[in-house]
PDB file of C-alpha atoms in Angstrom:
ATOM      1  CA  UNK A   1      69.805  80.002  -1.852  1.00  0.00           C
ATOM      2  CA  UNK A   2      72.877  81.846  -2.527  1.00  0.00           C
ATOM      3  CA  UNK A   3      75.685  81.141  -5.408  1.00  0.00           C
ATOM      4  CA  UNK A   4      78.735  80.112  -4.462  1.00  0.00           C
ATOM      5  CA  UNK A   5      82.191  80.149  -6.979  1.00  0.00           C
ATOM      6  CA  UNK A   6      84.889  79.014  -5.559  1.00  0.00           C
ATOM      7  CA  UNK A   7      88.003  77.069  -8.191  1.00  0.00           C
ATOM      8  CA  UNK A   8      87.651  73.864 -10.147  1.00  0.00           C
ATOM      9  CA  UNK A   9      90.961  72.070  -8.576  1.00  0.00           C
ATOM     10  CA  UNK A  10      93.255  73.203  -6.713  1.00  0.00           C
ATOM     11  CA  UNK A  11      96.835  71.030  -6.517  1.00  0.00           C
ATOM     12  CA  UNK A  12      98.821  70.386  -3.021  1.00  0.00           C
ATOM     13  CA  UNK A  13     102.009  67.863  -1.397  1.00  0.00           C
ATOM     14  CA  UNK A  14     101.764  66.073   1.645  1.00  0.00           C
ATOM     15  CA  UNK A  15     102.646  68.476   4.350  1.00  0.00           C
ATOM     16  CA  UNK A  16     101.094  71.603   3.173  1.00  0.00           C
ATOM     17  CA  UNK A  17      98.152  74.184   4.813  1.00  0.00           C
ATOM     18  CA  UNK A  18      95.184  74.131   2.287  1.00  0.00           C
ATOM     19  CA  UNK A  19      93.428  76.928   2.202  1.00  0.00           C
ATOM     20  CA  UNK A  20      90.288  76.747  -0.789  1.00  0.00           C
ATOM     21  CA  UNK A  21      88.048  80.061  -0.930  1.00  0.00           C
ATOM     22  CA  UNK A  22      84.933  80.233  -2.042  1.00  0.00           C
ATOM     23  CA  UNK A  23      82.312  83.631  -3.221  1.00  0.00           C
ATOM     24  CA  UNK A  24      79.006  83.966  -1.672  1.00  0.00           C
ATOM     25  CA  UNK A  25      78.468  87.919  -2.383  1.00  0.00           C
ATOM     26  CA  UNK A  26      74.446  87.383  -1.839  1.00  0.00           C
ATOM     27  CA  UNK A  27      74.575  85.621   1.728  1.00  0.00           C
ATOM     28  CA  UNK A  28      71.263  86.983   3.496  1.00  0.00           C
ATOM     29  CA  UNK A  29      71.868  87.494   6.976  1.00  0.00           C
ATOM     30  CA  UNK A  30      70.728  83.894   8.451  1.00  0.00           C
ATOM     31  CA  UNK A  31      72.231  81.557   5.806  1.00  0.00           C
ATOM     32  CA  UNK A  32      75.075  79.678   7.273  1.00  0.00           C
ATOM     33  CA  UNK A  33      78.253  78.022   5.596  1.00  0.00           C
ATOM     34  CA  UNK A  34      78.913  75.070   5.286  1.00  0.00           C
ATOM     35  CA  UNK A  35      81.613  72.569   2.994  1.00  0.00           C
ATOM     36  CA  UNK A  36      81.163  68.885   2.001  1.00  0.00           C
ATOM     37  CA  UNK A  37      84.122  66.511   0.744  1.00  0.00           C
ATOM     38  CA  UNK A  38      83.917  63.732  -1.142  1.00  0.00           C
ATOM     39  CA  UNK A  39      86.743  61.483  -2.103  1.00  0.00           C
ATOM     40  CA  UNK A  40      86.341  59.007  -4.573  1.00  0.00           C
ATOM     41  CA  UNK A  41      83.536  56.328  -5.262  1.00  0.00           C
ATOM     42  CA  UNK A  42      81.712  57.472  -2.219  1.00  0.00           C
ATOM     43  CA  UNK A  43      79.155  60.036  -1.105  1.00  0.00           C
ATOM     44  CA  UNK A  44      79.881  63.522   0.181  1.00  0.00           C
ATOM     45  CA  UNK A  45      80.356  63.961   3.758  1.00  0.00           C
ATOM     46  CA  UNK A  46      79.334  66.353   6.572  1.00  0.00           C
ATOM     47  CA  UNK A  47      82.359  68.620   7.384  1.00  0.00           C
ATOM     48  CA  UNK A  48      81.881  72.163   9.173  1.00  0.00           C
ATOM     49  CA  UNK A  49      79.310  74.521   8.852  1.00  0.00           C
ATOM     50  CA  UNK A  50      79.853  78.403  10.959  1.00  0.00           C
ATOM     51  CA  UNK A  51      77.762  81.566  10.564  1.00  0.00           C
ATOM     52  CA  UNK A  52      80.851  84.016  11.304  1.00  0.00           C
ATOM     53  CA  UNK A  53      84.124  84.311  13.071  1.00  0.00           C
ATOM     54  CA  UNK A  54      85.904  81.303  12.484  1.00  0.00           C
ATOM     55  CA  UNK A  55      85.261  76.596  13.470  1.00  0.00           C
ATOM     56  CA  UNK A  56      87.586  74.465  13.696  1.00  0.00           C
ATOM     57  CA  UNK A  57      86.763  70.617  14.315  1.00  0.00           C
ATOM     58  CA  UNK A  58      89.435  67.915  14.540  1.00  0.00           C
ATOM     59  CA  UNK A  59      88.461  67.364  10.391  1.00  0.00           C
ATOM     60  CA  UNK A  60      88.956  71.546   9.339  1.00  0.00           C
ATOM     61  CA  UNK A  61      89.054  75.184  10.266  1.00  0.00           C
ATOM     62  CA  UNK A  62      87.146  77.087   8.786  1.00  0.00           C
ATOM     63  CA  UNK A  63      87.738  81.483   8.522  1.00  0.00           C
ATOM     64  CA  UNK A  64      84.076  83.918   7.411  1.00  0.00           C
ATOM     65  CA  UNK A  65      85.602  87.654   7.305  1.00  0.00           C
ATOM     66  CA  UNK A  66      82.915  90.245   9.134  1.00  0.00           C
ATOM     67  CA  UNK A  67      80.912  90.944   5.729  1.00  0.00           C
ATOM     68  CA  UNK A  68      80.568  86.759   5.043  1.00  0.00           C
ATOM     69  CA  UNK A  69      81.049  87.420   1.320  1.00  0.00           C
ATOM     70  CA  UNK A  70      83.711  84.207   1.260  1.00  0.00           C
ATOM     71  CA  UNK A  71      84.956  82.148   3.413  1.00  0.00           C
ATOM     72  CA  UNK A  72      88.291  79.918   3.153  1.00  0.00           C
ATOM     73  CA  UNK A  73      88.120  75.656   4.369  1.00  0.00           C
ATOM     74  CA  UNK A  74      92.041  75.665   5.711  1.00  0.00           C
ATOM     75  CA  UNK A  75      93.302  72.307   6.300  1.00  0.00           C
ATOM     76  CA  UNK A  76      96.033  71.153   8.392  1.00  0.00           C
ATOM     77  CA  UNK A  77      98.675  69.952   6.418  1.00  0.00           C
ATOM     78  CA  UNK A  78      96.725  68.116   3.721  1.00  0.00           C
ATOM     79  CA  UNK A  79      97.857  63.785   3.233  1.00  0.00           C
ATOM     80  CA  UNK A  80      97.518  61.899   0.477  1.00  0.00           C
ATOM     81  CA  UNK A  81      93.745  60.813   2.218  1.00  0.00           C
ATOM     82  CA  UNK A  82      93.012  63.841   1.733  1.00  0.00           C
ATOM     83  CA  UNK A  83      92.794  64.036  -2.490  1.00  0.00           C
ATOM     84  CA  UNK A  84      89.339  64.472  -2.648  1.00  0.00           C
ATOM     85  CA  UNK A  85      85.429  67.119  -3.847  1.00  0.00           C
ATOM     86  CA  UNK A  86      85.112  69.881  -0.961  1.00  0.00           C
ATOM     87  CA  UNK A  87      82.097  71.306  -1.821  1.00  0.00           C
ATOM     88  CA  UNK A  88      81.272  74.840  -0.439  1.00  0.00           C
ATOM     89  CA  UNK A  89      76.874  75.174   0.486  1.00  0.00           C
ATOM     90  CA  UNK A  90      75.184  78.388   1.217  1.00  0.00           C
ATOM     91  CA  UNK A  91      71.480  78.927   2.959  1.00  0.00           C
ATOM     92  CA  UNK A  92      69.652  78.292   6.487  1.00  0.00           C
ATOM     93  CA  UNK A  93      70.633  76.301   9.049  1.00  0.00           C
ATOM     94  CA  UNK A  94      66.951  74.926  10.125  1.00  0.00           C
ATOM     95  CA  UNK A  95      64.553  73.994   8.210  1.00  0.00           C
ATOM     96  CA  UNK A  96      61.577  73.254  10.399  1.00  0.00           C
ATOM     97  CA  UNK A  97      60.142  71.477   6.548  1.00  0.00           C
ATOM     98  CA  UNK A  98      62.527  70.153   4.278  1.00  0.00           C
ATOM     99  CA  UNK A  99      66.034  70.974   3.094  1.00  0.00           C
ATOM    100  CA  UNK A 100      67.415  70.483  -0.438  1.00  0.00           C
ATOM    101  CA  UNK A 101      71.481  70.467  -1.367  1.00  0.00           C
ATOM    102  CA  UNK A 102      72.563  72.408  -4.974  1.00  0.00           C
ATOM    103  CA  UNK A 103      75.801  71.519  -5.034  1.00  0.00           C
ATOM    104  CA  UNK A 104      78.001  72.986  -7.443  1.00  0.00           C
ATOM    105  CA  UNK A 105      81.075  71.330  -9.082  1.00  0.00           C
ATOM    106  CA  UNK A 106      83.393  71.292  -5.883  1.00  0.00           C
ATOM    107  CA  UNK A 107      86.732  72.026  -6.175  1.00  0.00           C
ATOM    108  CA  UNK A 108      88.821  68.766  -6.975  1.00  0.00           C
ATOM    109  CA  UNK A 109      91.925  69.419  -4.332  1.00  0.00           C
ATOM    110  CA  UNK A 110      94.881  67.037  -5.775  1.00  0.00           C
ATOM    111  CA  UNK A 111      97.367  65.733  -3.126  1.00  0.00           C
ATOM    112  CA  UNK A 112     100.661  64.908  -5.140  1.00  0.00           C
ATOM    113  CA  UNK A 113     103.737  62.801  -2.891  1.00  0.00           C
TER     114      UNK A 113
ATOM    115  CA  UNK B   1      74.753  51.983  14.049  1.00  0.00           C
ATOM    116  CA  UNK B   2      75.396  51.394  10.248  1.00  0.00           C
ATOM    117  CA  UNK B   3      74.001  54.909   8.993  1.00  0.00           C
ATOM    118  CA  UNK B   4      72.854  54.988   5.151  1.00  0.00           C
ATOM    119  CA  UNK B   5      72.465  51.605   3.609  1.00  0.00           C
ATOM    120  CA  UNK B   6      72.425  51.735  -0.214  1.00  0.00           C
ATOM    121  CA  UNK B   7      71.528  48.493  -2.801  1.00  0.00           C
ATOM    122  CA  UNK B   8      72.612  47.139  -4.551  1.00  0.00           C
ATOM    123  CA  UNK B   9      76.471  49.149  -5.131  1.00  0.00           C
ATOM    124  CA  UNK B  10      76.474  48.120  -8.864  1.00  0.00           C
ATOM    125  CA  UNK B  11      73.864  47.281 -11.470  1.00  0.00           C
ATOM    126  CA  UNK B  12      73.947  46.960 -15.171  1.00  0.00           C
ATOM    127  CA  UNK B  13      70.176  47.132 -17.227  1.00  0.00           C
ATOM    128  CA  UNK B  14      69.277  47.208 -20.483  1.00  0.00           C
ATOM    129  CA  UNK B  15      67.314  49.851 -22.247  1.00  0.00           C
ATOM    130  CA  UNK B  16      63.277  49.388 -21.465  1.00  0.00           C
ATOM    131  CA  UNK B  17      64.456  47.223 -18.438  1.00  0.00           C
ATOM    132  CA  UNK B  18      62.660  48.262 -14.569  1.00  0.00           C
ATOM    133  CA  UNK B  19      64.356  48.556 -11.359  1.00  0.00           C
ATOM    134  CA  UNK B  20      64.231  49.273  -7.542  1.00  0.00           C
ATOM    135  CA  UNK B  21      66.985  51.461  -5.604  1.00  0.00           C
ATOM    136  CA  UNK B  22      66.877  50.798  -1.863  1.00  0.00           C
ATOM    137  CA  UNK B  23      67.599  52.227   0.698  1.00  0.00           C
ATOM    138  CA  UNK B  24      67.734  52.591   4.805  1.00  0.00           C
ATOM    139  CA  UNK B  25      68.823  54.628   7.451  1.00  0.00           C
ATOM    140  CA  UNK B  26      69.303  53.485  10.898  1.00  0.00           C
ATOM    141  CA  UNK B  27      69.580  57.656  12.801  1.00  0.00           C
ATOM    142  CA  UNK B  28      65.635  57.669  12.839  1.00  0.00           C
ATOM    143  CA  UNK B  29      65.909  61.106  10.388  1.00  0.00           C
ATOM    144  CA  UNK B  30      62.511  62.416   9.819  1.00  0.00           C
ATOM    145  CA  UNK B  31      64.212  62.945   6.352  1.00  0.00           C
ATOM    146  CA  UNK B  32      65.522  61.062   3.601  1.00  0.00           C
ATOM    147  CA  UNK B  33      66.607  62.254  -0.643  1.00  0.00           C
ATOM    148  CA  UNK B  34      67.442  60.141  -3.657  1.00  0.00           C
ATOM    149  CA  UNK B  35      70.128  62.784  -6.307  1.00  0.00           C
ATOM    150  CA  UNK B  36      72.474  61.337  -8.332  1.00  0.00           C
ATOM    151  CA  UNK B  37      75.657  62.288  -9.822  1.00  0.00           C
ATOM    152  CA  UNK B  38      77.081  62.925 -13.814  1.00  0.00           C
ATOM    153  CA  UNK B  39      80.745  62.071 -14.834  1.00  0.00           C
ATOM    154  CA  UNK B  40      82.579  66.003 -13.647  1.00  0.00           C
ATOM    155  CA  UNK B  41      79.456  67.449 -11.445  1.00  0.00           C
ATOM    156  CA  UNK B  42      77.221  67.704  -8.670  1.00  0.00           C
ATOM    157  CA  UNK B  43      75.074  66.371  -7.654  1.00  0.00           C
ATOM    158  CA  UNK B  44      70.921  67.244  -8.648  1.00  0.00           C
ATOM    159  CA  UNK B  45      67.988  66.185  -6.452  1.00  0.00           C
ATOM    160  CA  UNK B  46      65.482  63.681  -7.812  1.00  0.00           C
ATOM    161  CA  UNK B  47      63.098  63.210  -4.875  1.00  0.00           C
ATOM    162  CA  UNK B  48      63.180  63.862  -1.418  1.00  0.00           C
ATOM    163  CA  UNK B  49      60.490  62.846   1.680  1.00  0.00           C
ATOM    164  CA  UNK B  50      60.565  64.878   3.796  1.00  0.00           C
ATOM    165  CA  UNK B  51      58.583  62.846   6.866  1.00  0.00           C
ATOM    166  CA  UNK B  52      57.361  58.887   6.432  1.00  0.00           C
ATOM    167  CA  UNK B  53      54.029  59.573   4.601  1.00  0.00           C
ATOM    168  CA  UNK B  54      55.116  62.536   2.029  1.00  0.00           C
ATOM    169  CA  UNK B  55      57.637  63.171  -1.361  1.00  0.00           C
ATOM    170  CA  UNK B  56      58.394  65.502  -3.371  1.00  0.00           C
ATOM    171  CA  UNK B  57      59.744  66.285  -6.227  1.00  0.00           C
ATOM    172  CA  UNK B  58      62.819  67.604  -6.326  1.00  0.00           C
ATOM    173  CA  UNK B  59      65.015  69.143  -9.734  1.00  0.00           C
ATOM    174  CA  UNK B  60      65.295  66.142 -12.457  1.00  0.00           C
ATOM    175  CA  UNK B  61      62.735  63.654 -11.118  1.00  0.00           C
ATOM    176  CA  UNK B  62      61.509  62.602 -14.600  1.00  0.00           C
ATOM    177  CA  UNK B  63      61.746  58.554 -15.470  1.00  0.00           C
ATOM    178  CA  UNK B  64      61.615  58.523 -11.903  1.00  0.00           C
ATOM    179  CA  UNK B  65      59.414  57.306  -9.365  1.00  0.00           C
ATOM    180  CA  UNK B  66      60.274  56.651  -4.537  1.00  0.00           C
ATOM    181  CA  UNK B  67      57.956  54.838  -2.631  1.00  0.00           C
ATOM    182  CA  UNK B  68      58.427  55.915   1.398  1.00  0.00           C
ATOM    183  CA  UNK B  69      58.711  52.706   3.188  1.00  0.00           C
ATOM    184  CA  UNK B  70      58.597  53.460   6.124  1.00  0.00           C
ATOM    185  CA  UNK B  71      60.341  55.652   8.437  1.00  0.00           C
ATOM    186  CA  UNK B  72      63.726  53.270   7.373  1.00  0.00           C
ATOM    187  CA  UNK B  73      63.180  53.200   3.717  1.00  0.00           C
ATOM    188  CA  UNK B  74      62.963  55.445   0.568  1.00  0.00           C
ATOM    189  CA  UNK B  75      63.242  53.577  -3.126  1.00  0.00           C
ATOM    190  CA  UNK B  76      63.755  55.058  -5.464  1.00  0.00           C
ATOM    191  CA  UNK B  77      62.337  53.557  -9.176  1.00  0.00           C
ATOM    192  CA  UNK B  78      63.069  54.050 -12.662  1.00  0.00           C
ATOM    193  CA  UNK B  79      59.522  51.607 -14.879  1.00  0.00           C
ATOM    194  CA  UNK B  80      61.620  52.621 -18.364  1.00  0.00           C
ATOM    195  CA  UNK B  81      65.042  52.561 -17.928  1.00  0.00           C
ATOM    196  CA  UNK B  82      67.373  54.935 -20.523  1.00  0.00           C
ATOM    197  CA  UNK B  83      70.840  55.338 -21.515  1.00  0.00           C
ATOM    198  CA  UNK B  84      70.607  58.875 -20.422  1.00  0.00           C
ATOM    199  CA  UNK B  85      69.668  57.781 -16.306  1.00  0.00           C
ATOM    200  CA  UNK B  86      73.259  55.755 -16.553  1.00  0.00           C
ATOM    201  CA  UNK B  87      74.412  57.763 -13.344  1.00  0.00           C
ATOM    202  CA  UNK B  88      75.737  56.803  -9.937  1.00  0.00           C
ATOM    203  CA  UNK B  89      73.163  57.625  -7.405  1.00  0.00           C
ATOM    204  CA  UNK B  90      72.952  58.989  -3.462  1.00  0.00           C
ATOM    205  CA  UNK B  91      70.863  57.876  -1.239  1.00  0.00           C
ATOM    206  CA  UNK B  92      71.037  61.232   2.138  1.00  0.00           C
ATOM    207  CA  UNK B  93      68.982  61.172   5.189  1.00  0.00           C
ATOM    208  CA  UNK B  94      68.501  64.309   7.599  1.00  0.00           C
ATOM    209  CA  UNK B  95      68.569  64.420  11.103  1.00  0.00           C
ATOM    210  CA  UNK B  96      65.548  66.336  13.591  1.00  0.00           C
ATOM    211  CA  UNK B  97      67.528  70.211  12.708  1.00  0.00           C
ATOM    212  CA  UNK B  98      70.870  70.607  10.769  1.00  0.00           C
ATOM    213  CA  UNK B  99      68.884  71.308   7.324  1.00  0.00           C
ATOM    214  CA  UNK B 100      72.736  71.470   6.005  1.00  0.00           C
ATOM    215  CA  UNK B 101      73.725  68.263   6.984  1.00  0.00           C
ATOM    216  CA  UNK B 102      73.028  64.889   4.943  1.00  0.00           C
ATOM    217  CA  UNK B 103      74.370  61.869   5.209  1.00  0.00           C
ATOM    218  CA  UNK B 104      75.424  59.885   2.502  1.00  0.00           C
ATOM    219  CA  UNK B 105      75.289  56.258   0.933  1.00  0.00           C
ATOM    220  CA  UNK B 106      77.860  54.453  -0.592  1.00  0.00           C
ATOM    221  CA  UNK B 107      76.580  55.240  -3.737  1.00  0.00           C
ATOM    222  CA  UNK B 108      74.602  52.725  -6.436  1.00  0.00           C
ATOM    223  CA  UNK B 109      76.604  53.075  -9.495  1.00  0.00           C
ATOM    224  CA  UNK B 110      74.017  52.033 -12.447  1.00  0.00           C
ATOM    225  CA  UNK B 111      74.891  51.618 -16.656  1.00  0.00           C
ATOM    226  CA  UNK B 112      72.018  51.872 -19.294  1.00  0.00           C
ATOM    227  CA  UNK B 113      73.535  49.972 -22.935  1.00  0.00           C
TER     228      UNK B 113
END
Protein backbone atom coordinates (compact mmCIF):
# COMPACT_ATOMS: atom_id res chain seq x y z
CA UNK A 1 0.00 0.00 0.00
CA UNK A 2 1.28 3.42 -0.91
CA UNK A 3 2.02 5.68 2.05
CA UNK A 4 -0.10 8.80 2.33
CA UNK A 5 0.55 12.10 4.07
CA UNK A 6 -2.20 14.55 5.00
CA UNK A 7 -2.51 17.45 7.44
CA UNK A 8 -3.31 16.54 11.03
CA UNK A 9 -6.04 19.16 11.34
CA UNK A 10 -7.82 21.97 9.53
CA UNK A 11 -10.21 24.68 10.63
CA UNK A 12 -12.96 26.29 8.59
CA UNK A 13 -16.15 28.28 8.92
CA UNK A 14 -19.62 27.43 7.77
CA UNK A 15 -20.25 28.20 4.12
CA UNK A 16 -16.60 28.01 3.08
CA UNK A 17 -15.10 25.56 0.63
CA UNK A 18 -12.57 23.22 2.23
CA UNK A 19 -9.77 21.52 0.35
CA UNK A 20 -7.81 18.71 2.02
CA UNK A 21 -4.70 17.61 0.16
CA UNK A 22 -3.16 14.18 0.44
CA UNK A 23 0.33 13.33 -0.77
CA UNK A 24 1.04 9.85 -2.15
CA UNK A 25 4.36 10.00 -3.98
CA UNK A 26 4.70 6.23 -4.37
CA UNK A 27 1.31 5.56 -5.90
CA UNK A 28 1.34 2.59 -8.28
CA UNK A 29 -0.22 2.40 -11.73
CA UNK A 30 -3.13 0.22 -10.55
CA UNK A 31 -3.84 2.22 -7.41
CA UNK A 32 -6.99 4.21 -6.84
CA UNK A 33 -7.40 7.03 -4.34
CA UNK A 34 -10.15 6.67 -1.79
CA UNK A 35 -11.43 8.97 0.93
CA UNK A 36 -13.34 8.04 4.06
CA UNK A 37 -15.14 10.27 6.53
CA UNK A 38 -15.55 9.46 10.21
CA UNK A 39 -17.88 11.35 12.53
CA UNK A 40 -17.30 11.18 16.28
CA UNK A 41 -18.51 7.91 17.78
CA UNK A 42 -19.27 6.39 14.38
CA UNK A 43 -17.56 4.02 11.98
CA UNK A 44 -15.80 5.40 8.89
CA UNK A 45 -17.91 6.00 5.81
CA UNK A 46 -16.72 5.71 2.21
CA UNK A 47 -17.25 9.05 0.48
CA UNK A 48 -15.39 9.11 -2.84
CA UNK A 49 -12.89 7.26 -5.00
CA UNK A 50 -11.00 8.25 -8.13
CA UNK A 51 -8.14 7.36 -10.46
CA UNK A 52 -7.34 10.53 -12.37
CA UNK A 53 -8.66 14.00 -13.19
CA UNK A 54 -11.85 14.85 -11.34
CA UNK A 55 -14.63 12.89 -9.68
CA UNK A 56 -17.72 14.46 -8.17
CA UNK A 57 -20.60 13.04 -6.20
CA UNK A 58 -23.29 14.47 -3.96
CA UNK A 59 -20.90 14.81 -1.04
CA UNK A 60 -17.54 15.92 -2.41
CA UNK A 61 -15.21 16.34 -5.36
CA UNK A 62 -11.85 14.69 -5.79
CA UNK A 63 -9.16 16.36 -7.87
CA UNK A 64 -6.21 14.30 -9.05
CA UNK A 65 -3.39 15.89 -11.09
CA UNK A 66 -1.82 14.16 -14.06
CA UNK A 67 1.15 12.80 -12.07
CA UNK A 68 -1.23 11.36 -9.44
CA UNK A 69 1.27 12.00 -6.66
CA UNK A 70 -1.29 13.95 -4.71
CA UNK A 71 -5.04 14.40 -4.54
CA UNK A 72 -7.37 17.02 -3.11
CA UNK A 73 -10.71 16.35 -1.49
CA UNK A 74 -12.97 19.35 -1.90
CA UNK A 75 -16.00 19.91 0.30
CA UNK A 76 -18.21 22.72 -1.03
CA UNK A 77 -19.85 25.12 1.42
CA UNK A 78 -19.19 23.15 4.60
CA UNK A 79 -21.60 23.10 7.50
CA UNK A 80 -21.13 22.24 11.16
CA UNK A 81 -22.13 18.67 10.37
CA UNK A 82 -19.04 18.26 8.18
CA UNK A 83 -16.88 18.30 11.30
CA UNK A 84 -15.19 14.91 11.09
CA UNK A 85 -11.94 13.09 10.45
CA UNK A 86 -11.14 12.54 6.78
CA UNK A 87 -8.87 9.67 5.73
CA UNK A 88 -7.03 9.32 2.44
CA UNK A 89 -6.19 5.79 1.32
CA UNK A 90 -4.42 4.52 -1.77
CA UNK A 91 -4.52 1.00 -3.16
CA UNK A 92 -5.91 -1.36 -5.75
CA UNK A 93 -9.55 -0.81 -6.53
CA UNK A 94 -10.41 -4.44 -7.11
CA UNK A 95 -9.10 -7.48 -5.37
CA UNK A 96 -10.43 -10.91 -6.08
CA UNK A 97 -9.29 -12.37 -2.79
CA UNK A 98 -9.35 -10.04 0.12
CA UNK A 99 -8.39 -6.53 0.96
CA UNK A 100 -7.50 -4.74 4.12
CA UNK A 101 -7.60 -1.05 4.80
CA UNK A 102 -4.77 0.82 6.48
CA UNK A 103 -5.96 4.02 8.04
CA UNK A 104 -3.52 6.69 9.10
CA UNK A 105 -4.50 9.34 11.60
CA UNK A 106 -6.45 11.32 9.01
CA UNK A 107 -7.26 15.03 8.95
CA UNK A 108 -9.48 16.39 11.69
CA UNK A 109 -11.70 19.06 10.11
CA UNK A 110 -13.35 21.44 12.56
CA UNK A 111 -16.09 23.66 11.15
CA UNK A 112 -17.08 26.64 13.27
CA UNK A 113 -20.14 28.91 13.05
CA UNK B 1 -31.69 -3.04 5.08
CA UNK B 2 -29.76 -2.40 8.30
CA UNK B 3 -26.27 -2.68 6.81
CA UNK B 4 -23.74 -3.72 9.46
CA UNK B 5 -24.95 -4.11 13.04
CA UNK B 6 -22.88 -4.64 16.16
CA UNK B 7 -23.76 -5.65 19.71
CA UNK B 8 -23.27 -4.55 22.38
CA UNK B 9 -22.76 -0.79 21.95
CA UNK B 10 -20.93 -0.43 25.26
CA UNK B 11 -19.27 -2.90 27.62
CA UNK B 12 -17.18 -2.69 30.75
CA UNK B 13 -15.12 -5.72 31.72
CA UNK B 14 -12.79 -6.52 34.56
CA UNK B 15 -9.30 -7.78 33.74
CA UNK B 16 -9.44 -11.51 33.00
CA UNK B 17 -13.10 -11.63 32.02
CA UNK B 18 -14.16 -12.89 28.62
CA UNK B 19 -16.73 -11.66 26.16
CA UNK B 20 -17.83 -11.94 22.55
CA UNK B 21 -18.59 -9.01 20.27
CA UNK B 22 -21.22 -9.77 17.68
CA UNK B 23 -21.40 -8.46 14.12
CA UNK B 24 -23.92 -9.13 11.37
CA UNK B 25 -24.42 -7.76 7.86
CA UNK B 26 -27.42 -8.08 5.58
CA UNK B 27 -25.77 -7.03 2.31
CA UNK B 28 -24.72 -10.54 1.25
CA UNK B 29 -21.07 -9.50 1.40
CA UNK B 30 -18.35 -12.11 1.29
CA UNK B 31 -15.63 -10.36 3.28
CA UNK B 32 -15.88 -9.18 6.87
CA UNK B 33 -13.40 -7.42 9.14
CA UNK B 34 -12.73 -6.48 12.75
CA UNK B 35 -10.81 -3.29 13.53
CA UNK B 36 -9.91 -1.50 16.72
CA UNK B 37 -9.49 2.23 17.11
CA UNK B 38 -7.63 3.74 20.02
CA UNK B 39 -8.05 7.42 20.97
CA UNK B 40 -6.59 9.78 18.37
CA UNK B 41 -5.48 6.91 16.17
CA UNK B 42 -6.53 5.39 12.89
CA UNK B 43 -8.07 1.94 12.68
CA UNK B 44 -5.99 -1.21 12.99
CA UNK B 45 -7.07 -4.53 11.58
CA UNK B 46 -7.45 -7.37 14.09
CA UNK B 47 -8.82 -10.23 11.99
CA UNK B 48 -10.64 -10.61 8.72
CA UNK B 49 -12.63 -13.22 6.87
CA UNK B 50 -12.32 -13.17 3.09
CA UNK B 51 -15.23 -15.57 2.71
CA UNK B 52 -17.44 -17.86 4.75
CA UNK B 53 -15.32 -20.54 6.39
CA UNK B 54 -12.02 -18.65 6.31
CA UNK B 55 -10.37 -16.30 8.77
CA UNK B 56 -6.95 -14.65 8.85
CA UNK B 57 -4.92 -12.53 11.20
CA UNK B 58 -4.55 -8.84 10.67
CA UNK B 59 -2.10 -6.38 12.17
CA UNK B 60 -2.98 -6.83 15.88
CA UNK B 61 -4.49 -10.32 16.47
CA UNK B 62 -2.96 -11.17 19.86
CA UNK B 63 -5.53 -11.66 22.60
CA UNK B 64 -8.44 -12.16 20.18
CA UNK B 65 -10.20 -14.99 18.40
CA UNK B 66 -12.83 -14.84 15.69
CA UNK B 67 -15.56 -17.03 14.27
CA UNK B 68 -17.23 -16.66 10.90
CA UNK B 69 -20.47 -18.30 11.93
CA UNK B 70 -22.08 -18.01 8.49
CA UNK B 71 -22.04 -15.53 5.64
CA UNK B 72 -23.88 -12.91 7.71
CA UNK B 73 -22.15 -13.14 11.07
CA UNK B 74 -18.57 -12.59 12.24
CA UNK B 75 -17.84 -12.56 15.97
CA UNK B 76 -14.80 -11.40 17.92
CA UNK B 77 -13.92 -13.01 21.25
CA UNK B 78 -11.70 -11.75 24.03
CA UNK B 79 -10.78 -14.79 26.13
CA UNK B 80 -9.07 -12.92 28.97
CA UNK B 81 -9.52 -9.18 28.72
CA UNK B 82 -6.64 -6.83 29.50
CA UNK B 83 -6.63 -3.04 30.02
CA UNK B 84 -4.66 -2.70 26.77
CA UNK B 85 -7.76 -3.95 24.95
CA UNK B 86 -9.74 -0.90 26.00
CA UNK B 87 -10.76 0.51 22.62
CA UNK B 88 -13.57 1.04 20.17
CA UNK B 89 -14.16 -2.01 18.00
CA UNK B 90 -15.56 -1.73 14.49
CA UNK B 91 -16.85 -4.46 12.28
CA UNK B 92 -16.96 -3.95 8.51
CA UNK B 93 -17.98 -5.82 5.40
CA UNK B 94 -17.05 -5.52 1.77
CA UNK B 95 -18.85 -6.45 -1.40
CA UNK B 96 -17.60 -8.44 -4.32
CA UNK B 97 -15.53 -5.85 -6.10
CA UNK B 98 -14.41 -2.39 -5.00
CA UNK B 99 -11.68 -3.39 -2.58
CA UNK B 100 -11.63 -0.06 -0.85
CA UNK B 101 -15.35 0.36 -0.29
CA UNK B 102 -16.03 -1.17 3.08
CA UNK B 103 -19.18 -0.66 5.14
CA UNK B 104 -18.68 -0.13 8.84
CA UNK B 105 -20.89 -0.83 11.81
CA UNK B 106 -21.51 1.71 14.59
CA UNK B 107 -18.83 0.29 16.87
CA UNK B 108 -18.58 -1.23 20.35
CA UNK B 109 -16.92 0.85 23.04
CA UNK B 110 -15.09 -1.52 25.39
CA UNK B 111 -13.46 -0.56 28.67
CA UNK B 112 -11.35 -3.05 30.61
CA UNK B 113 -10.59 -2.09 34.20
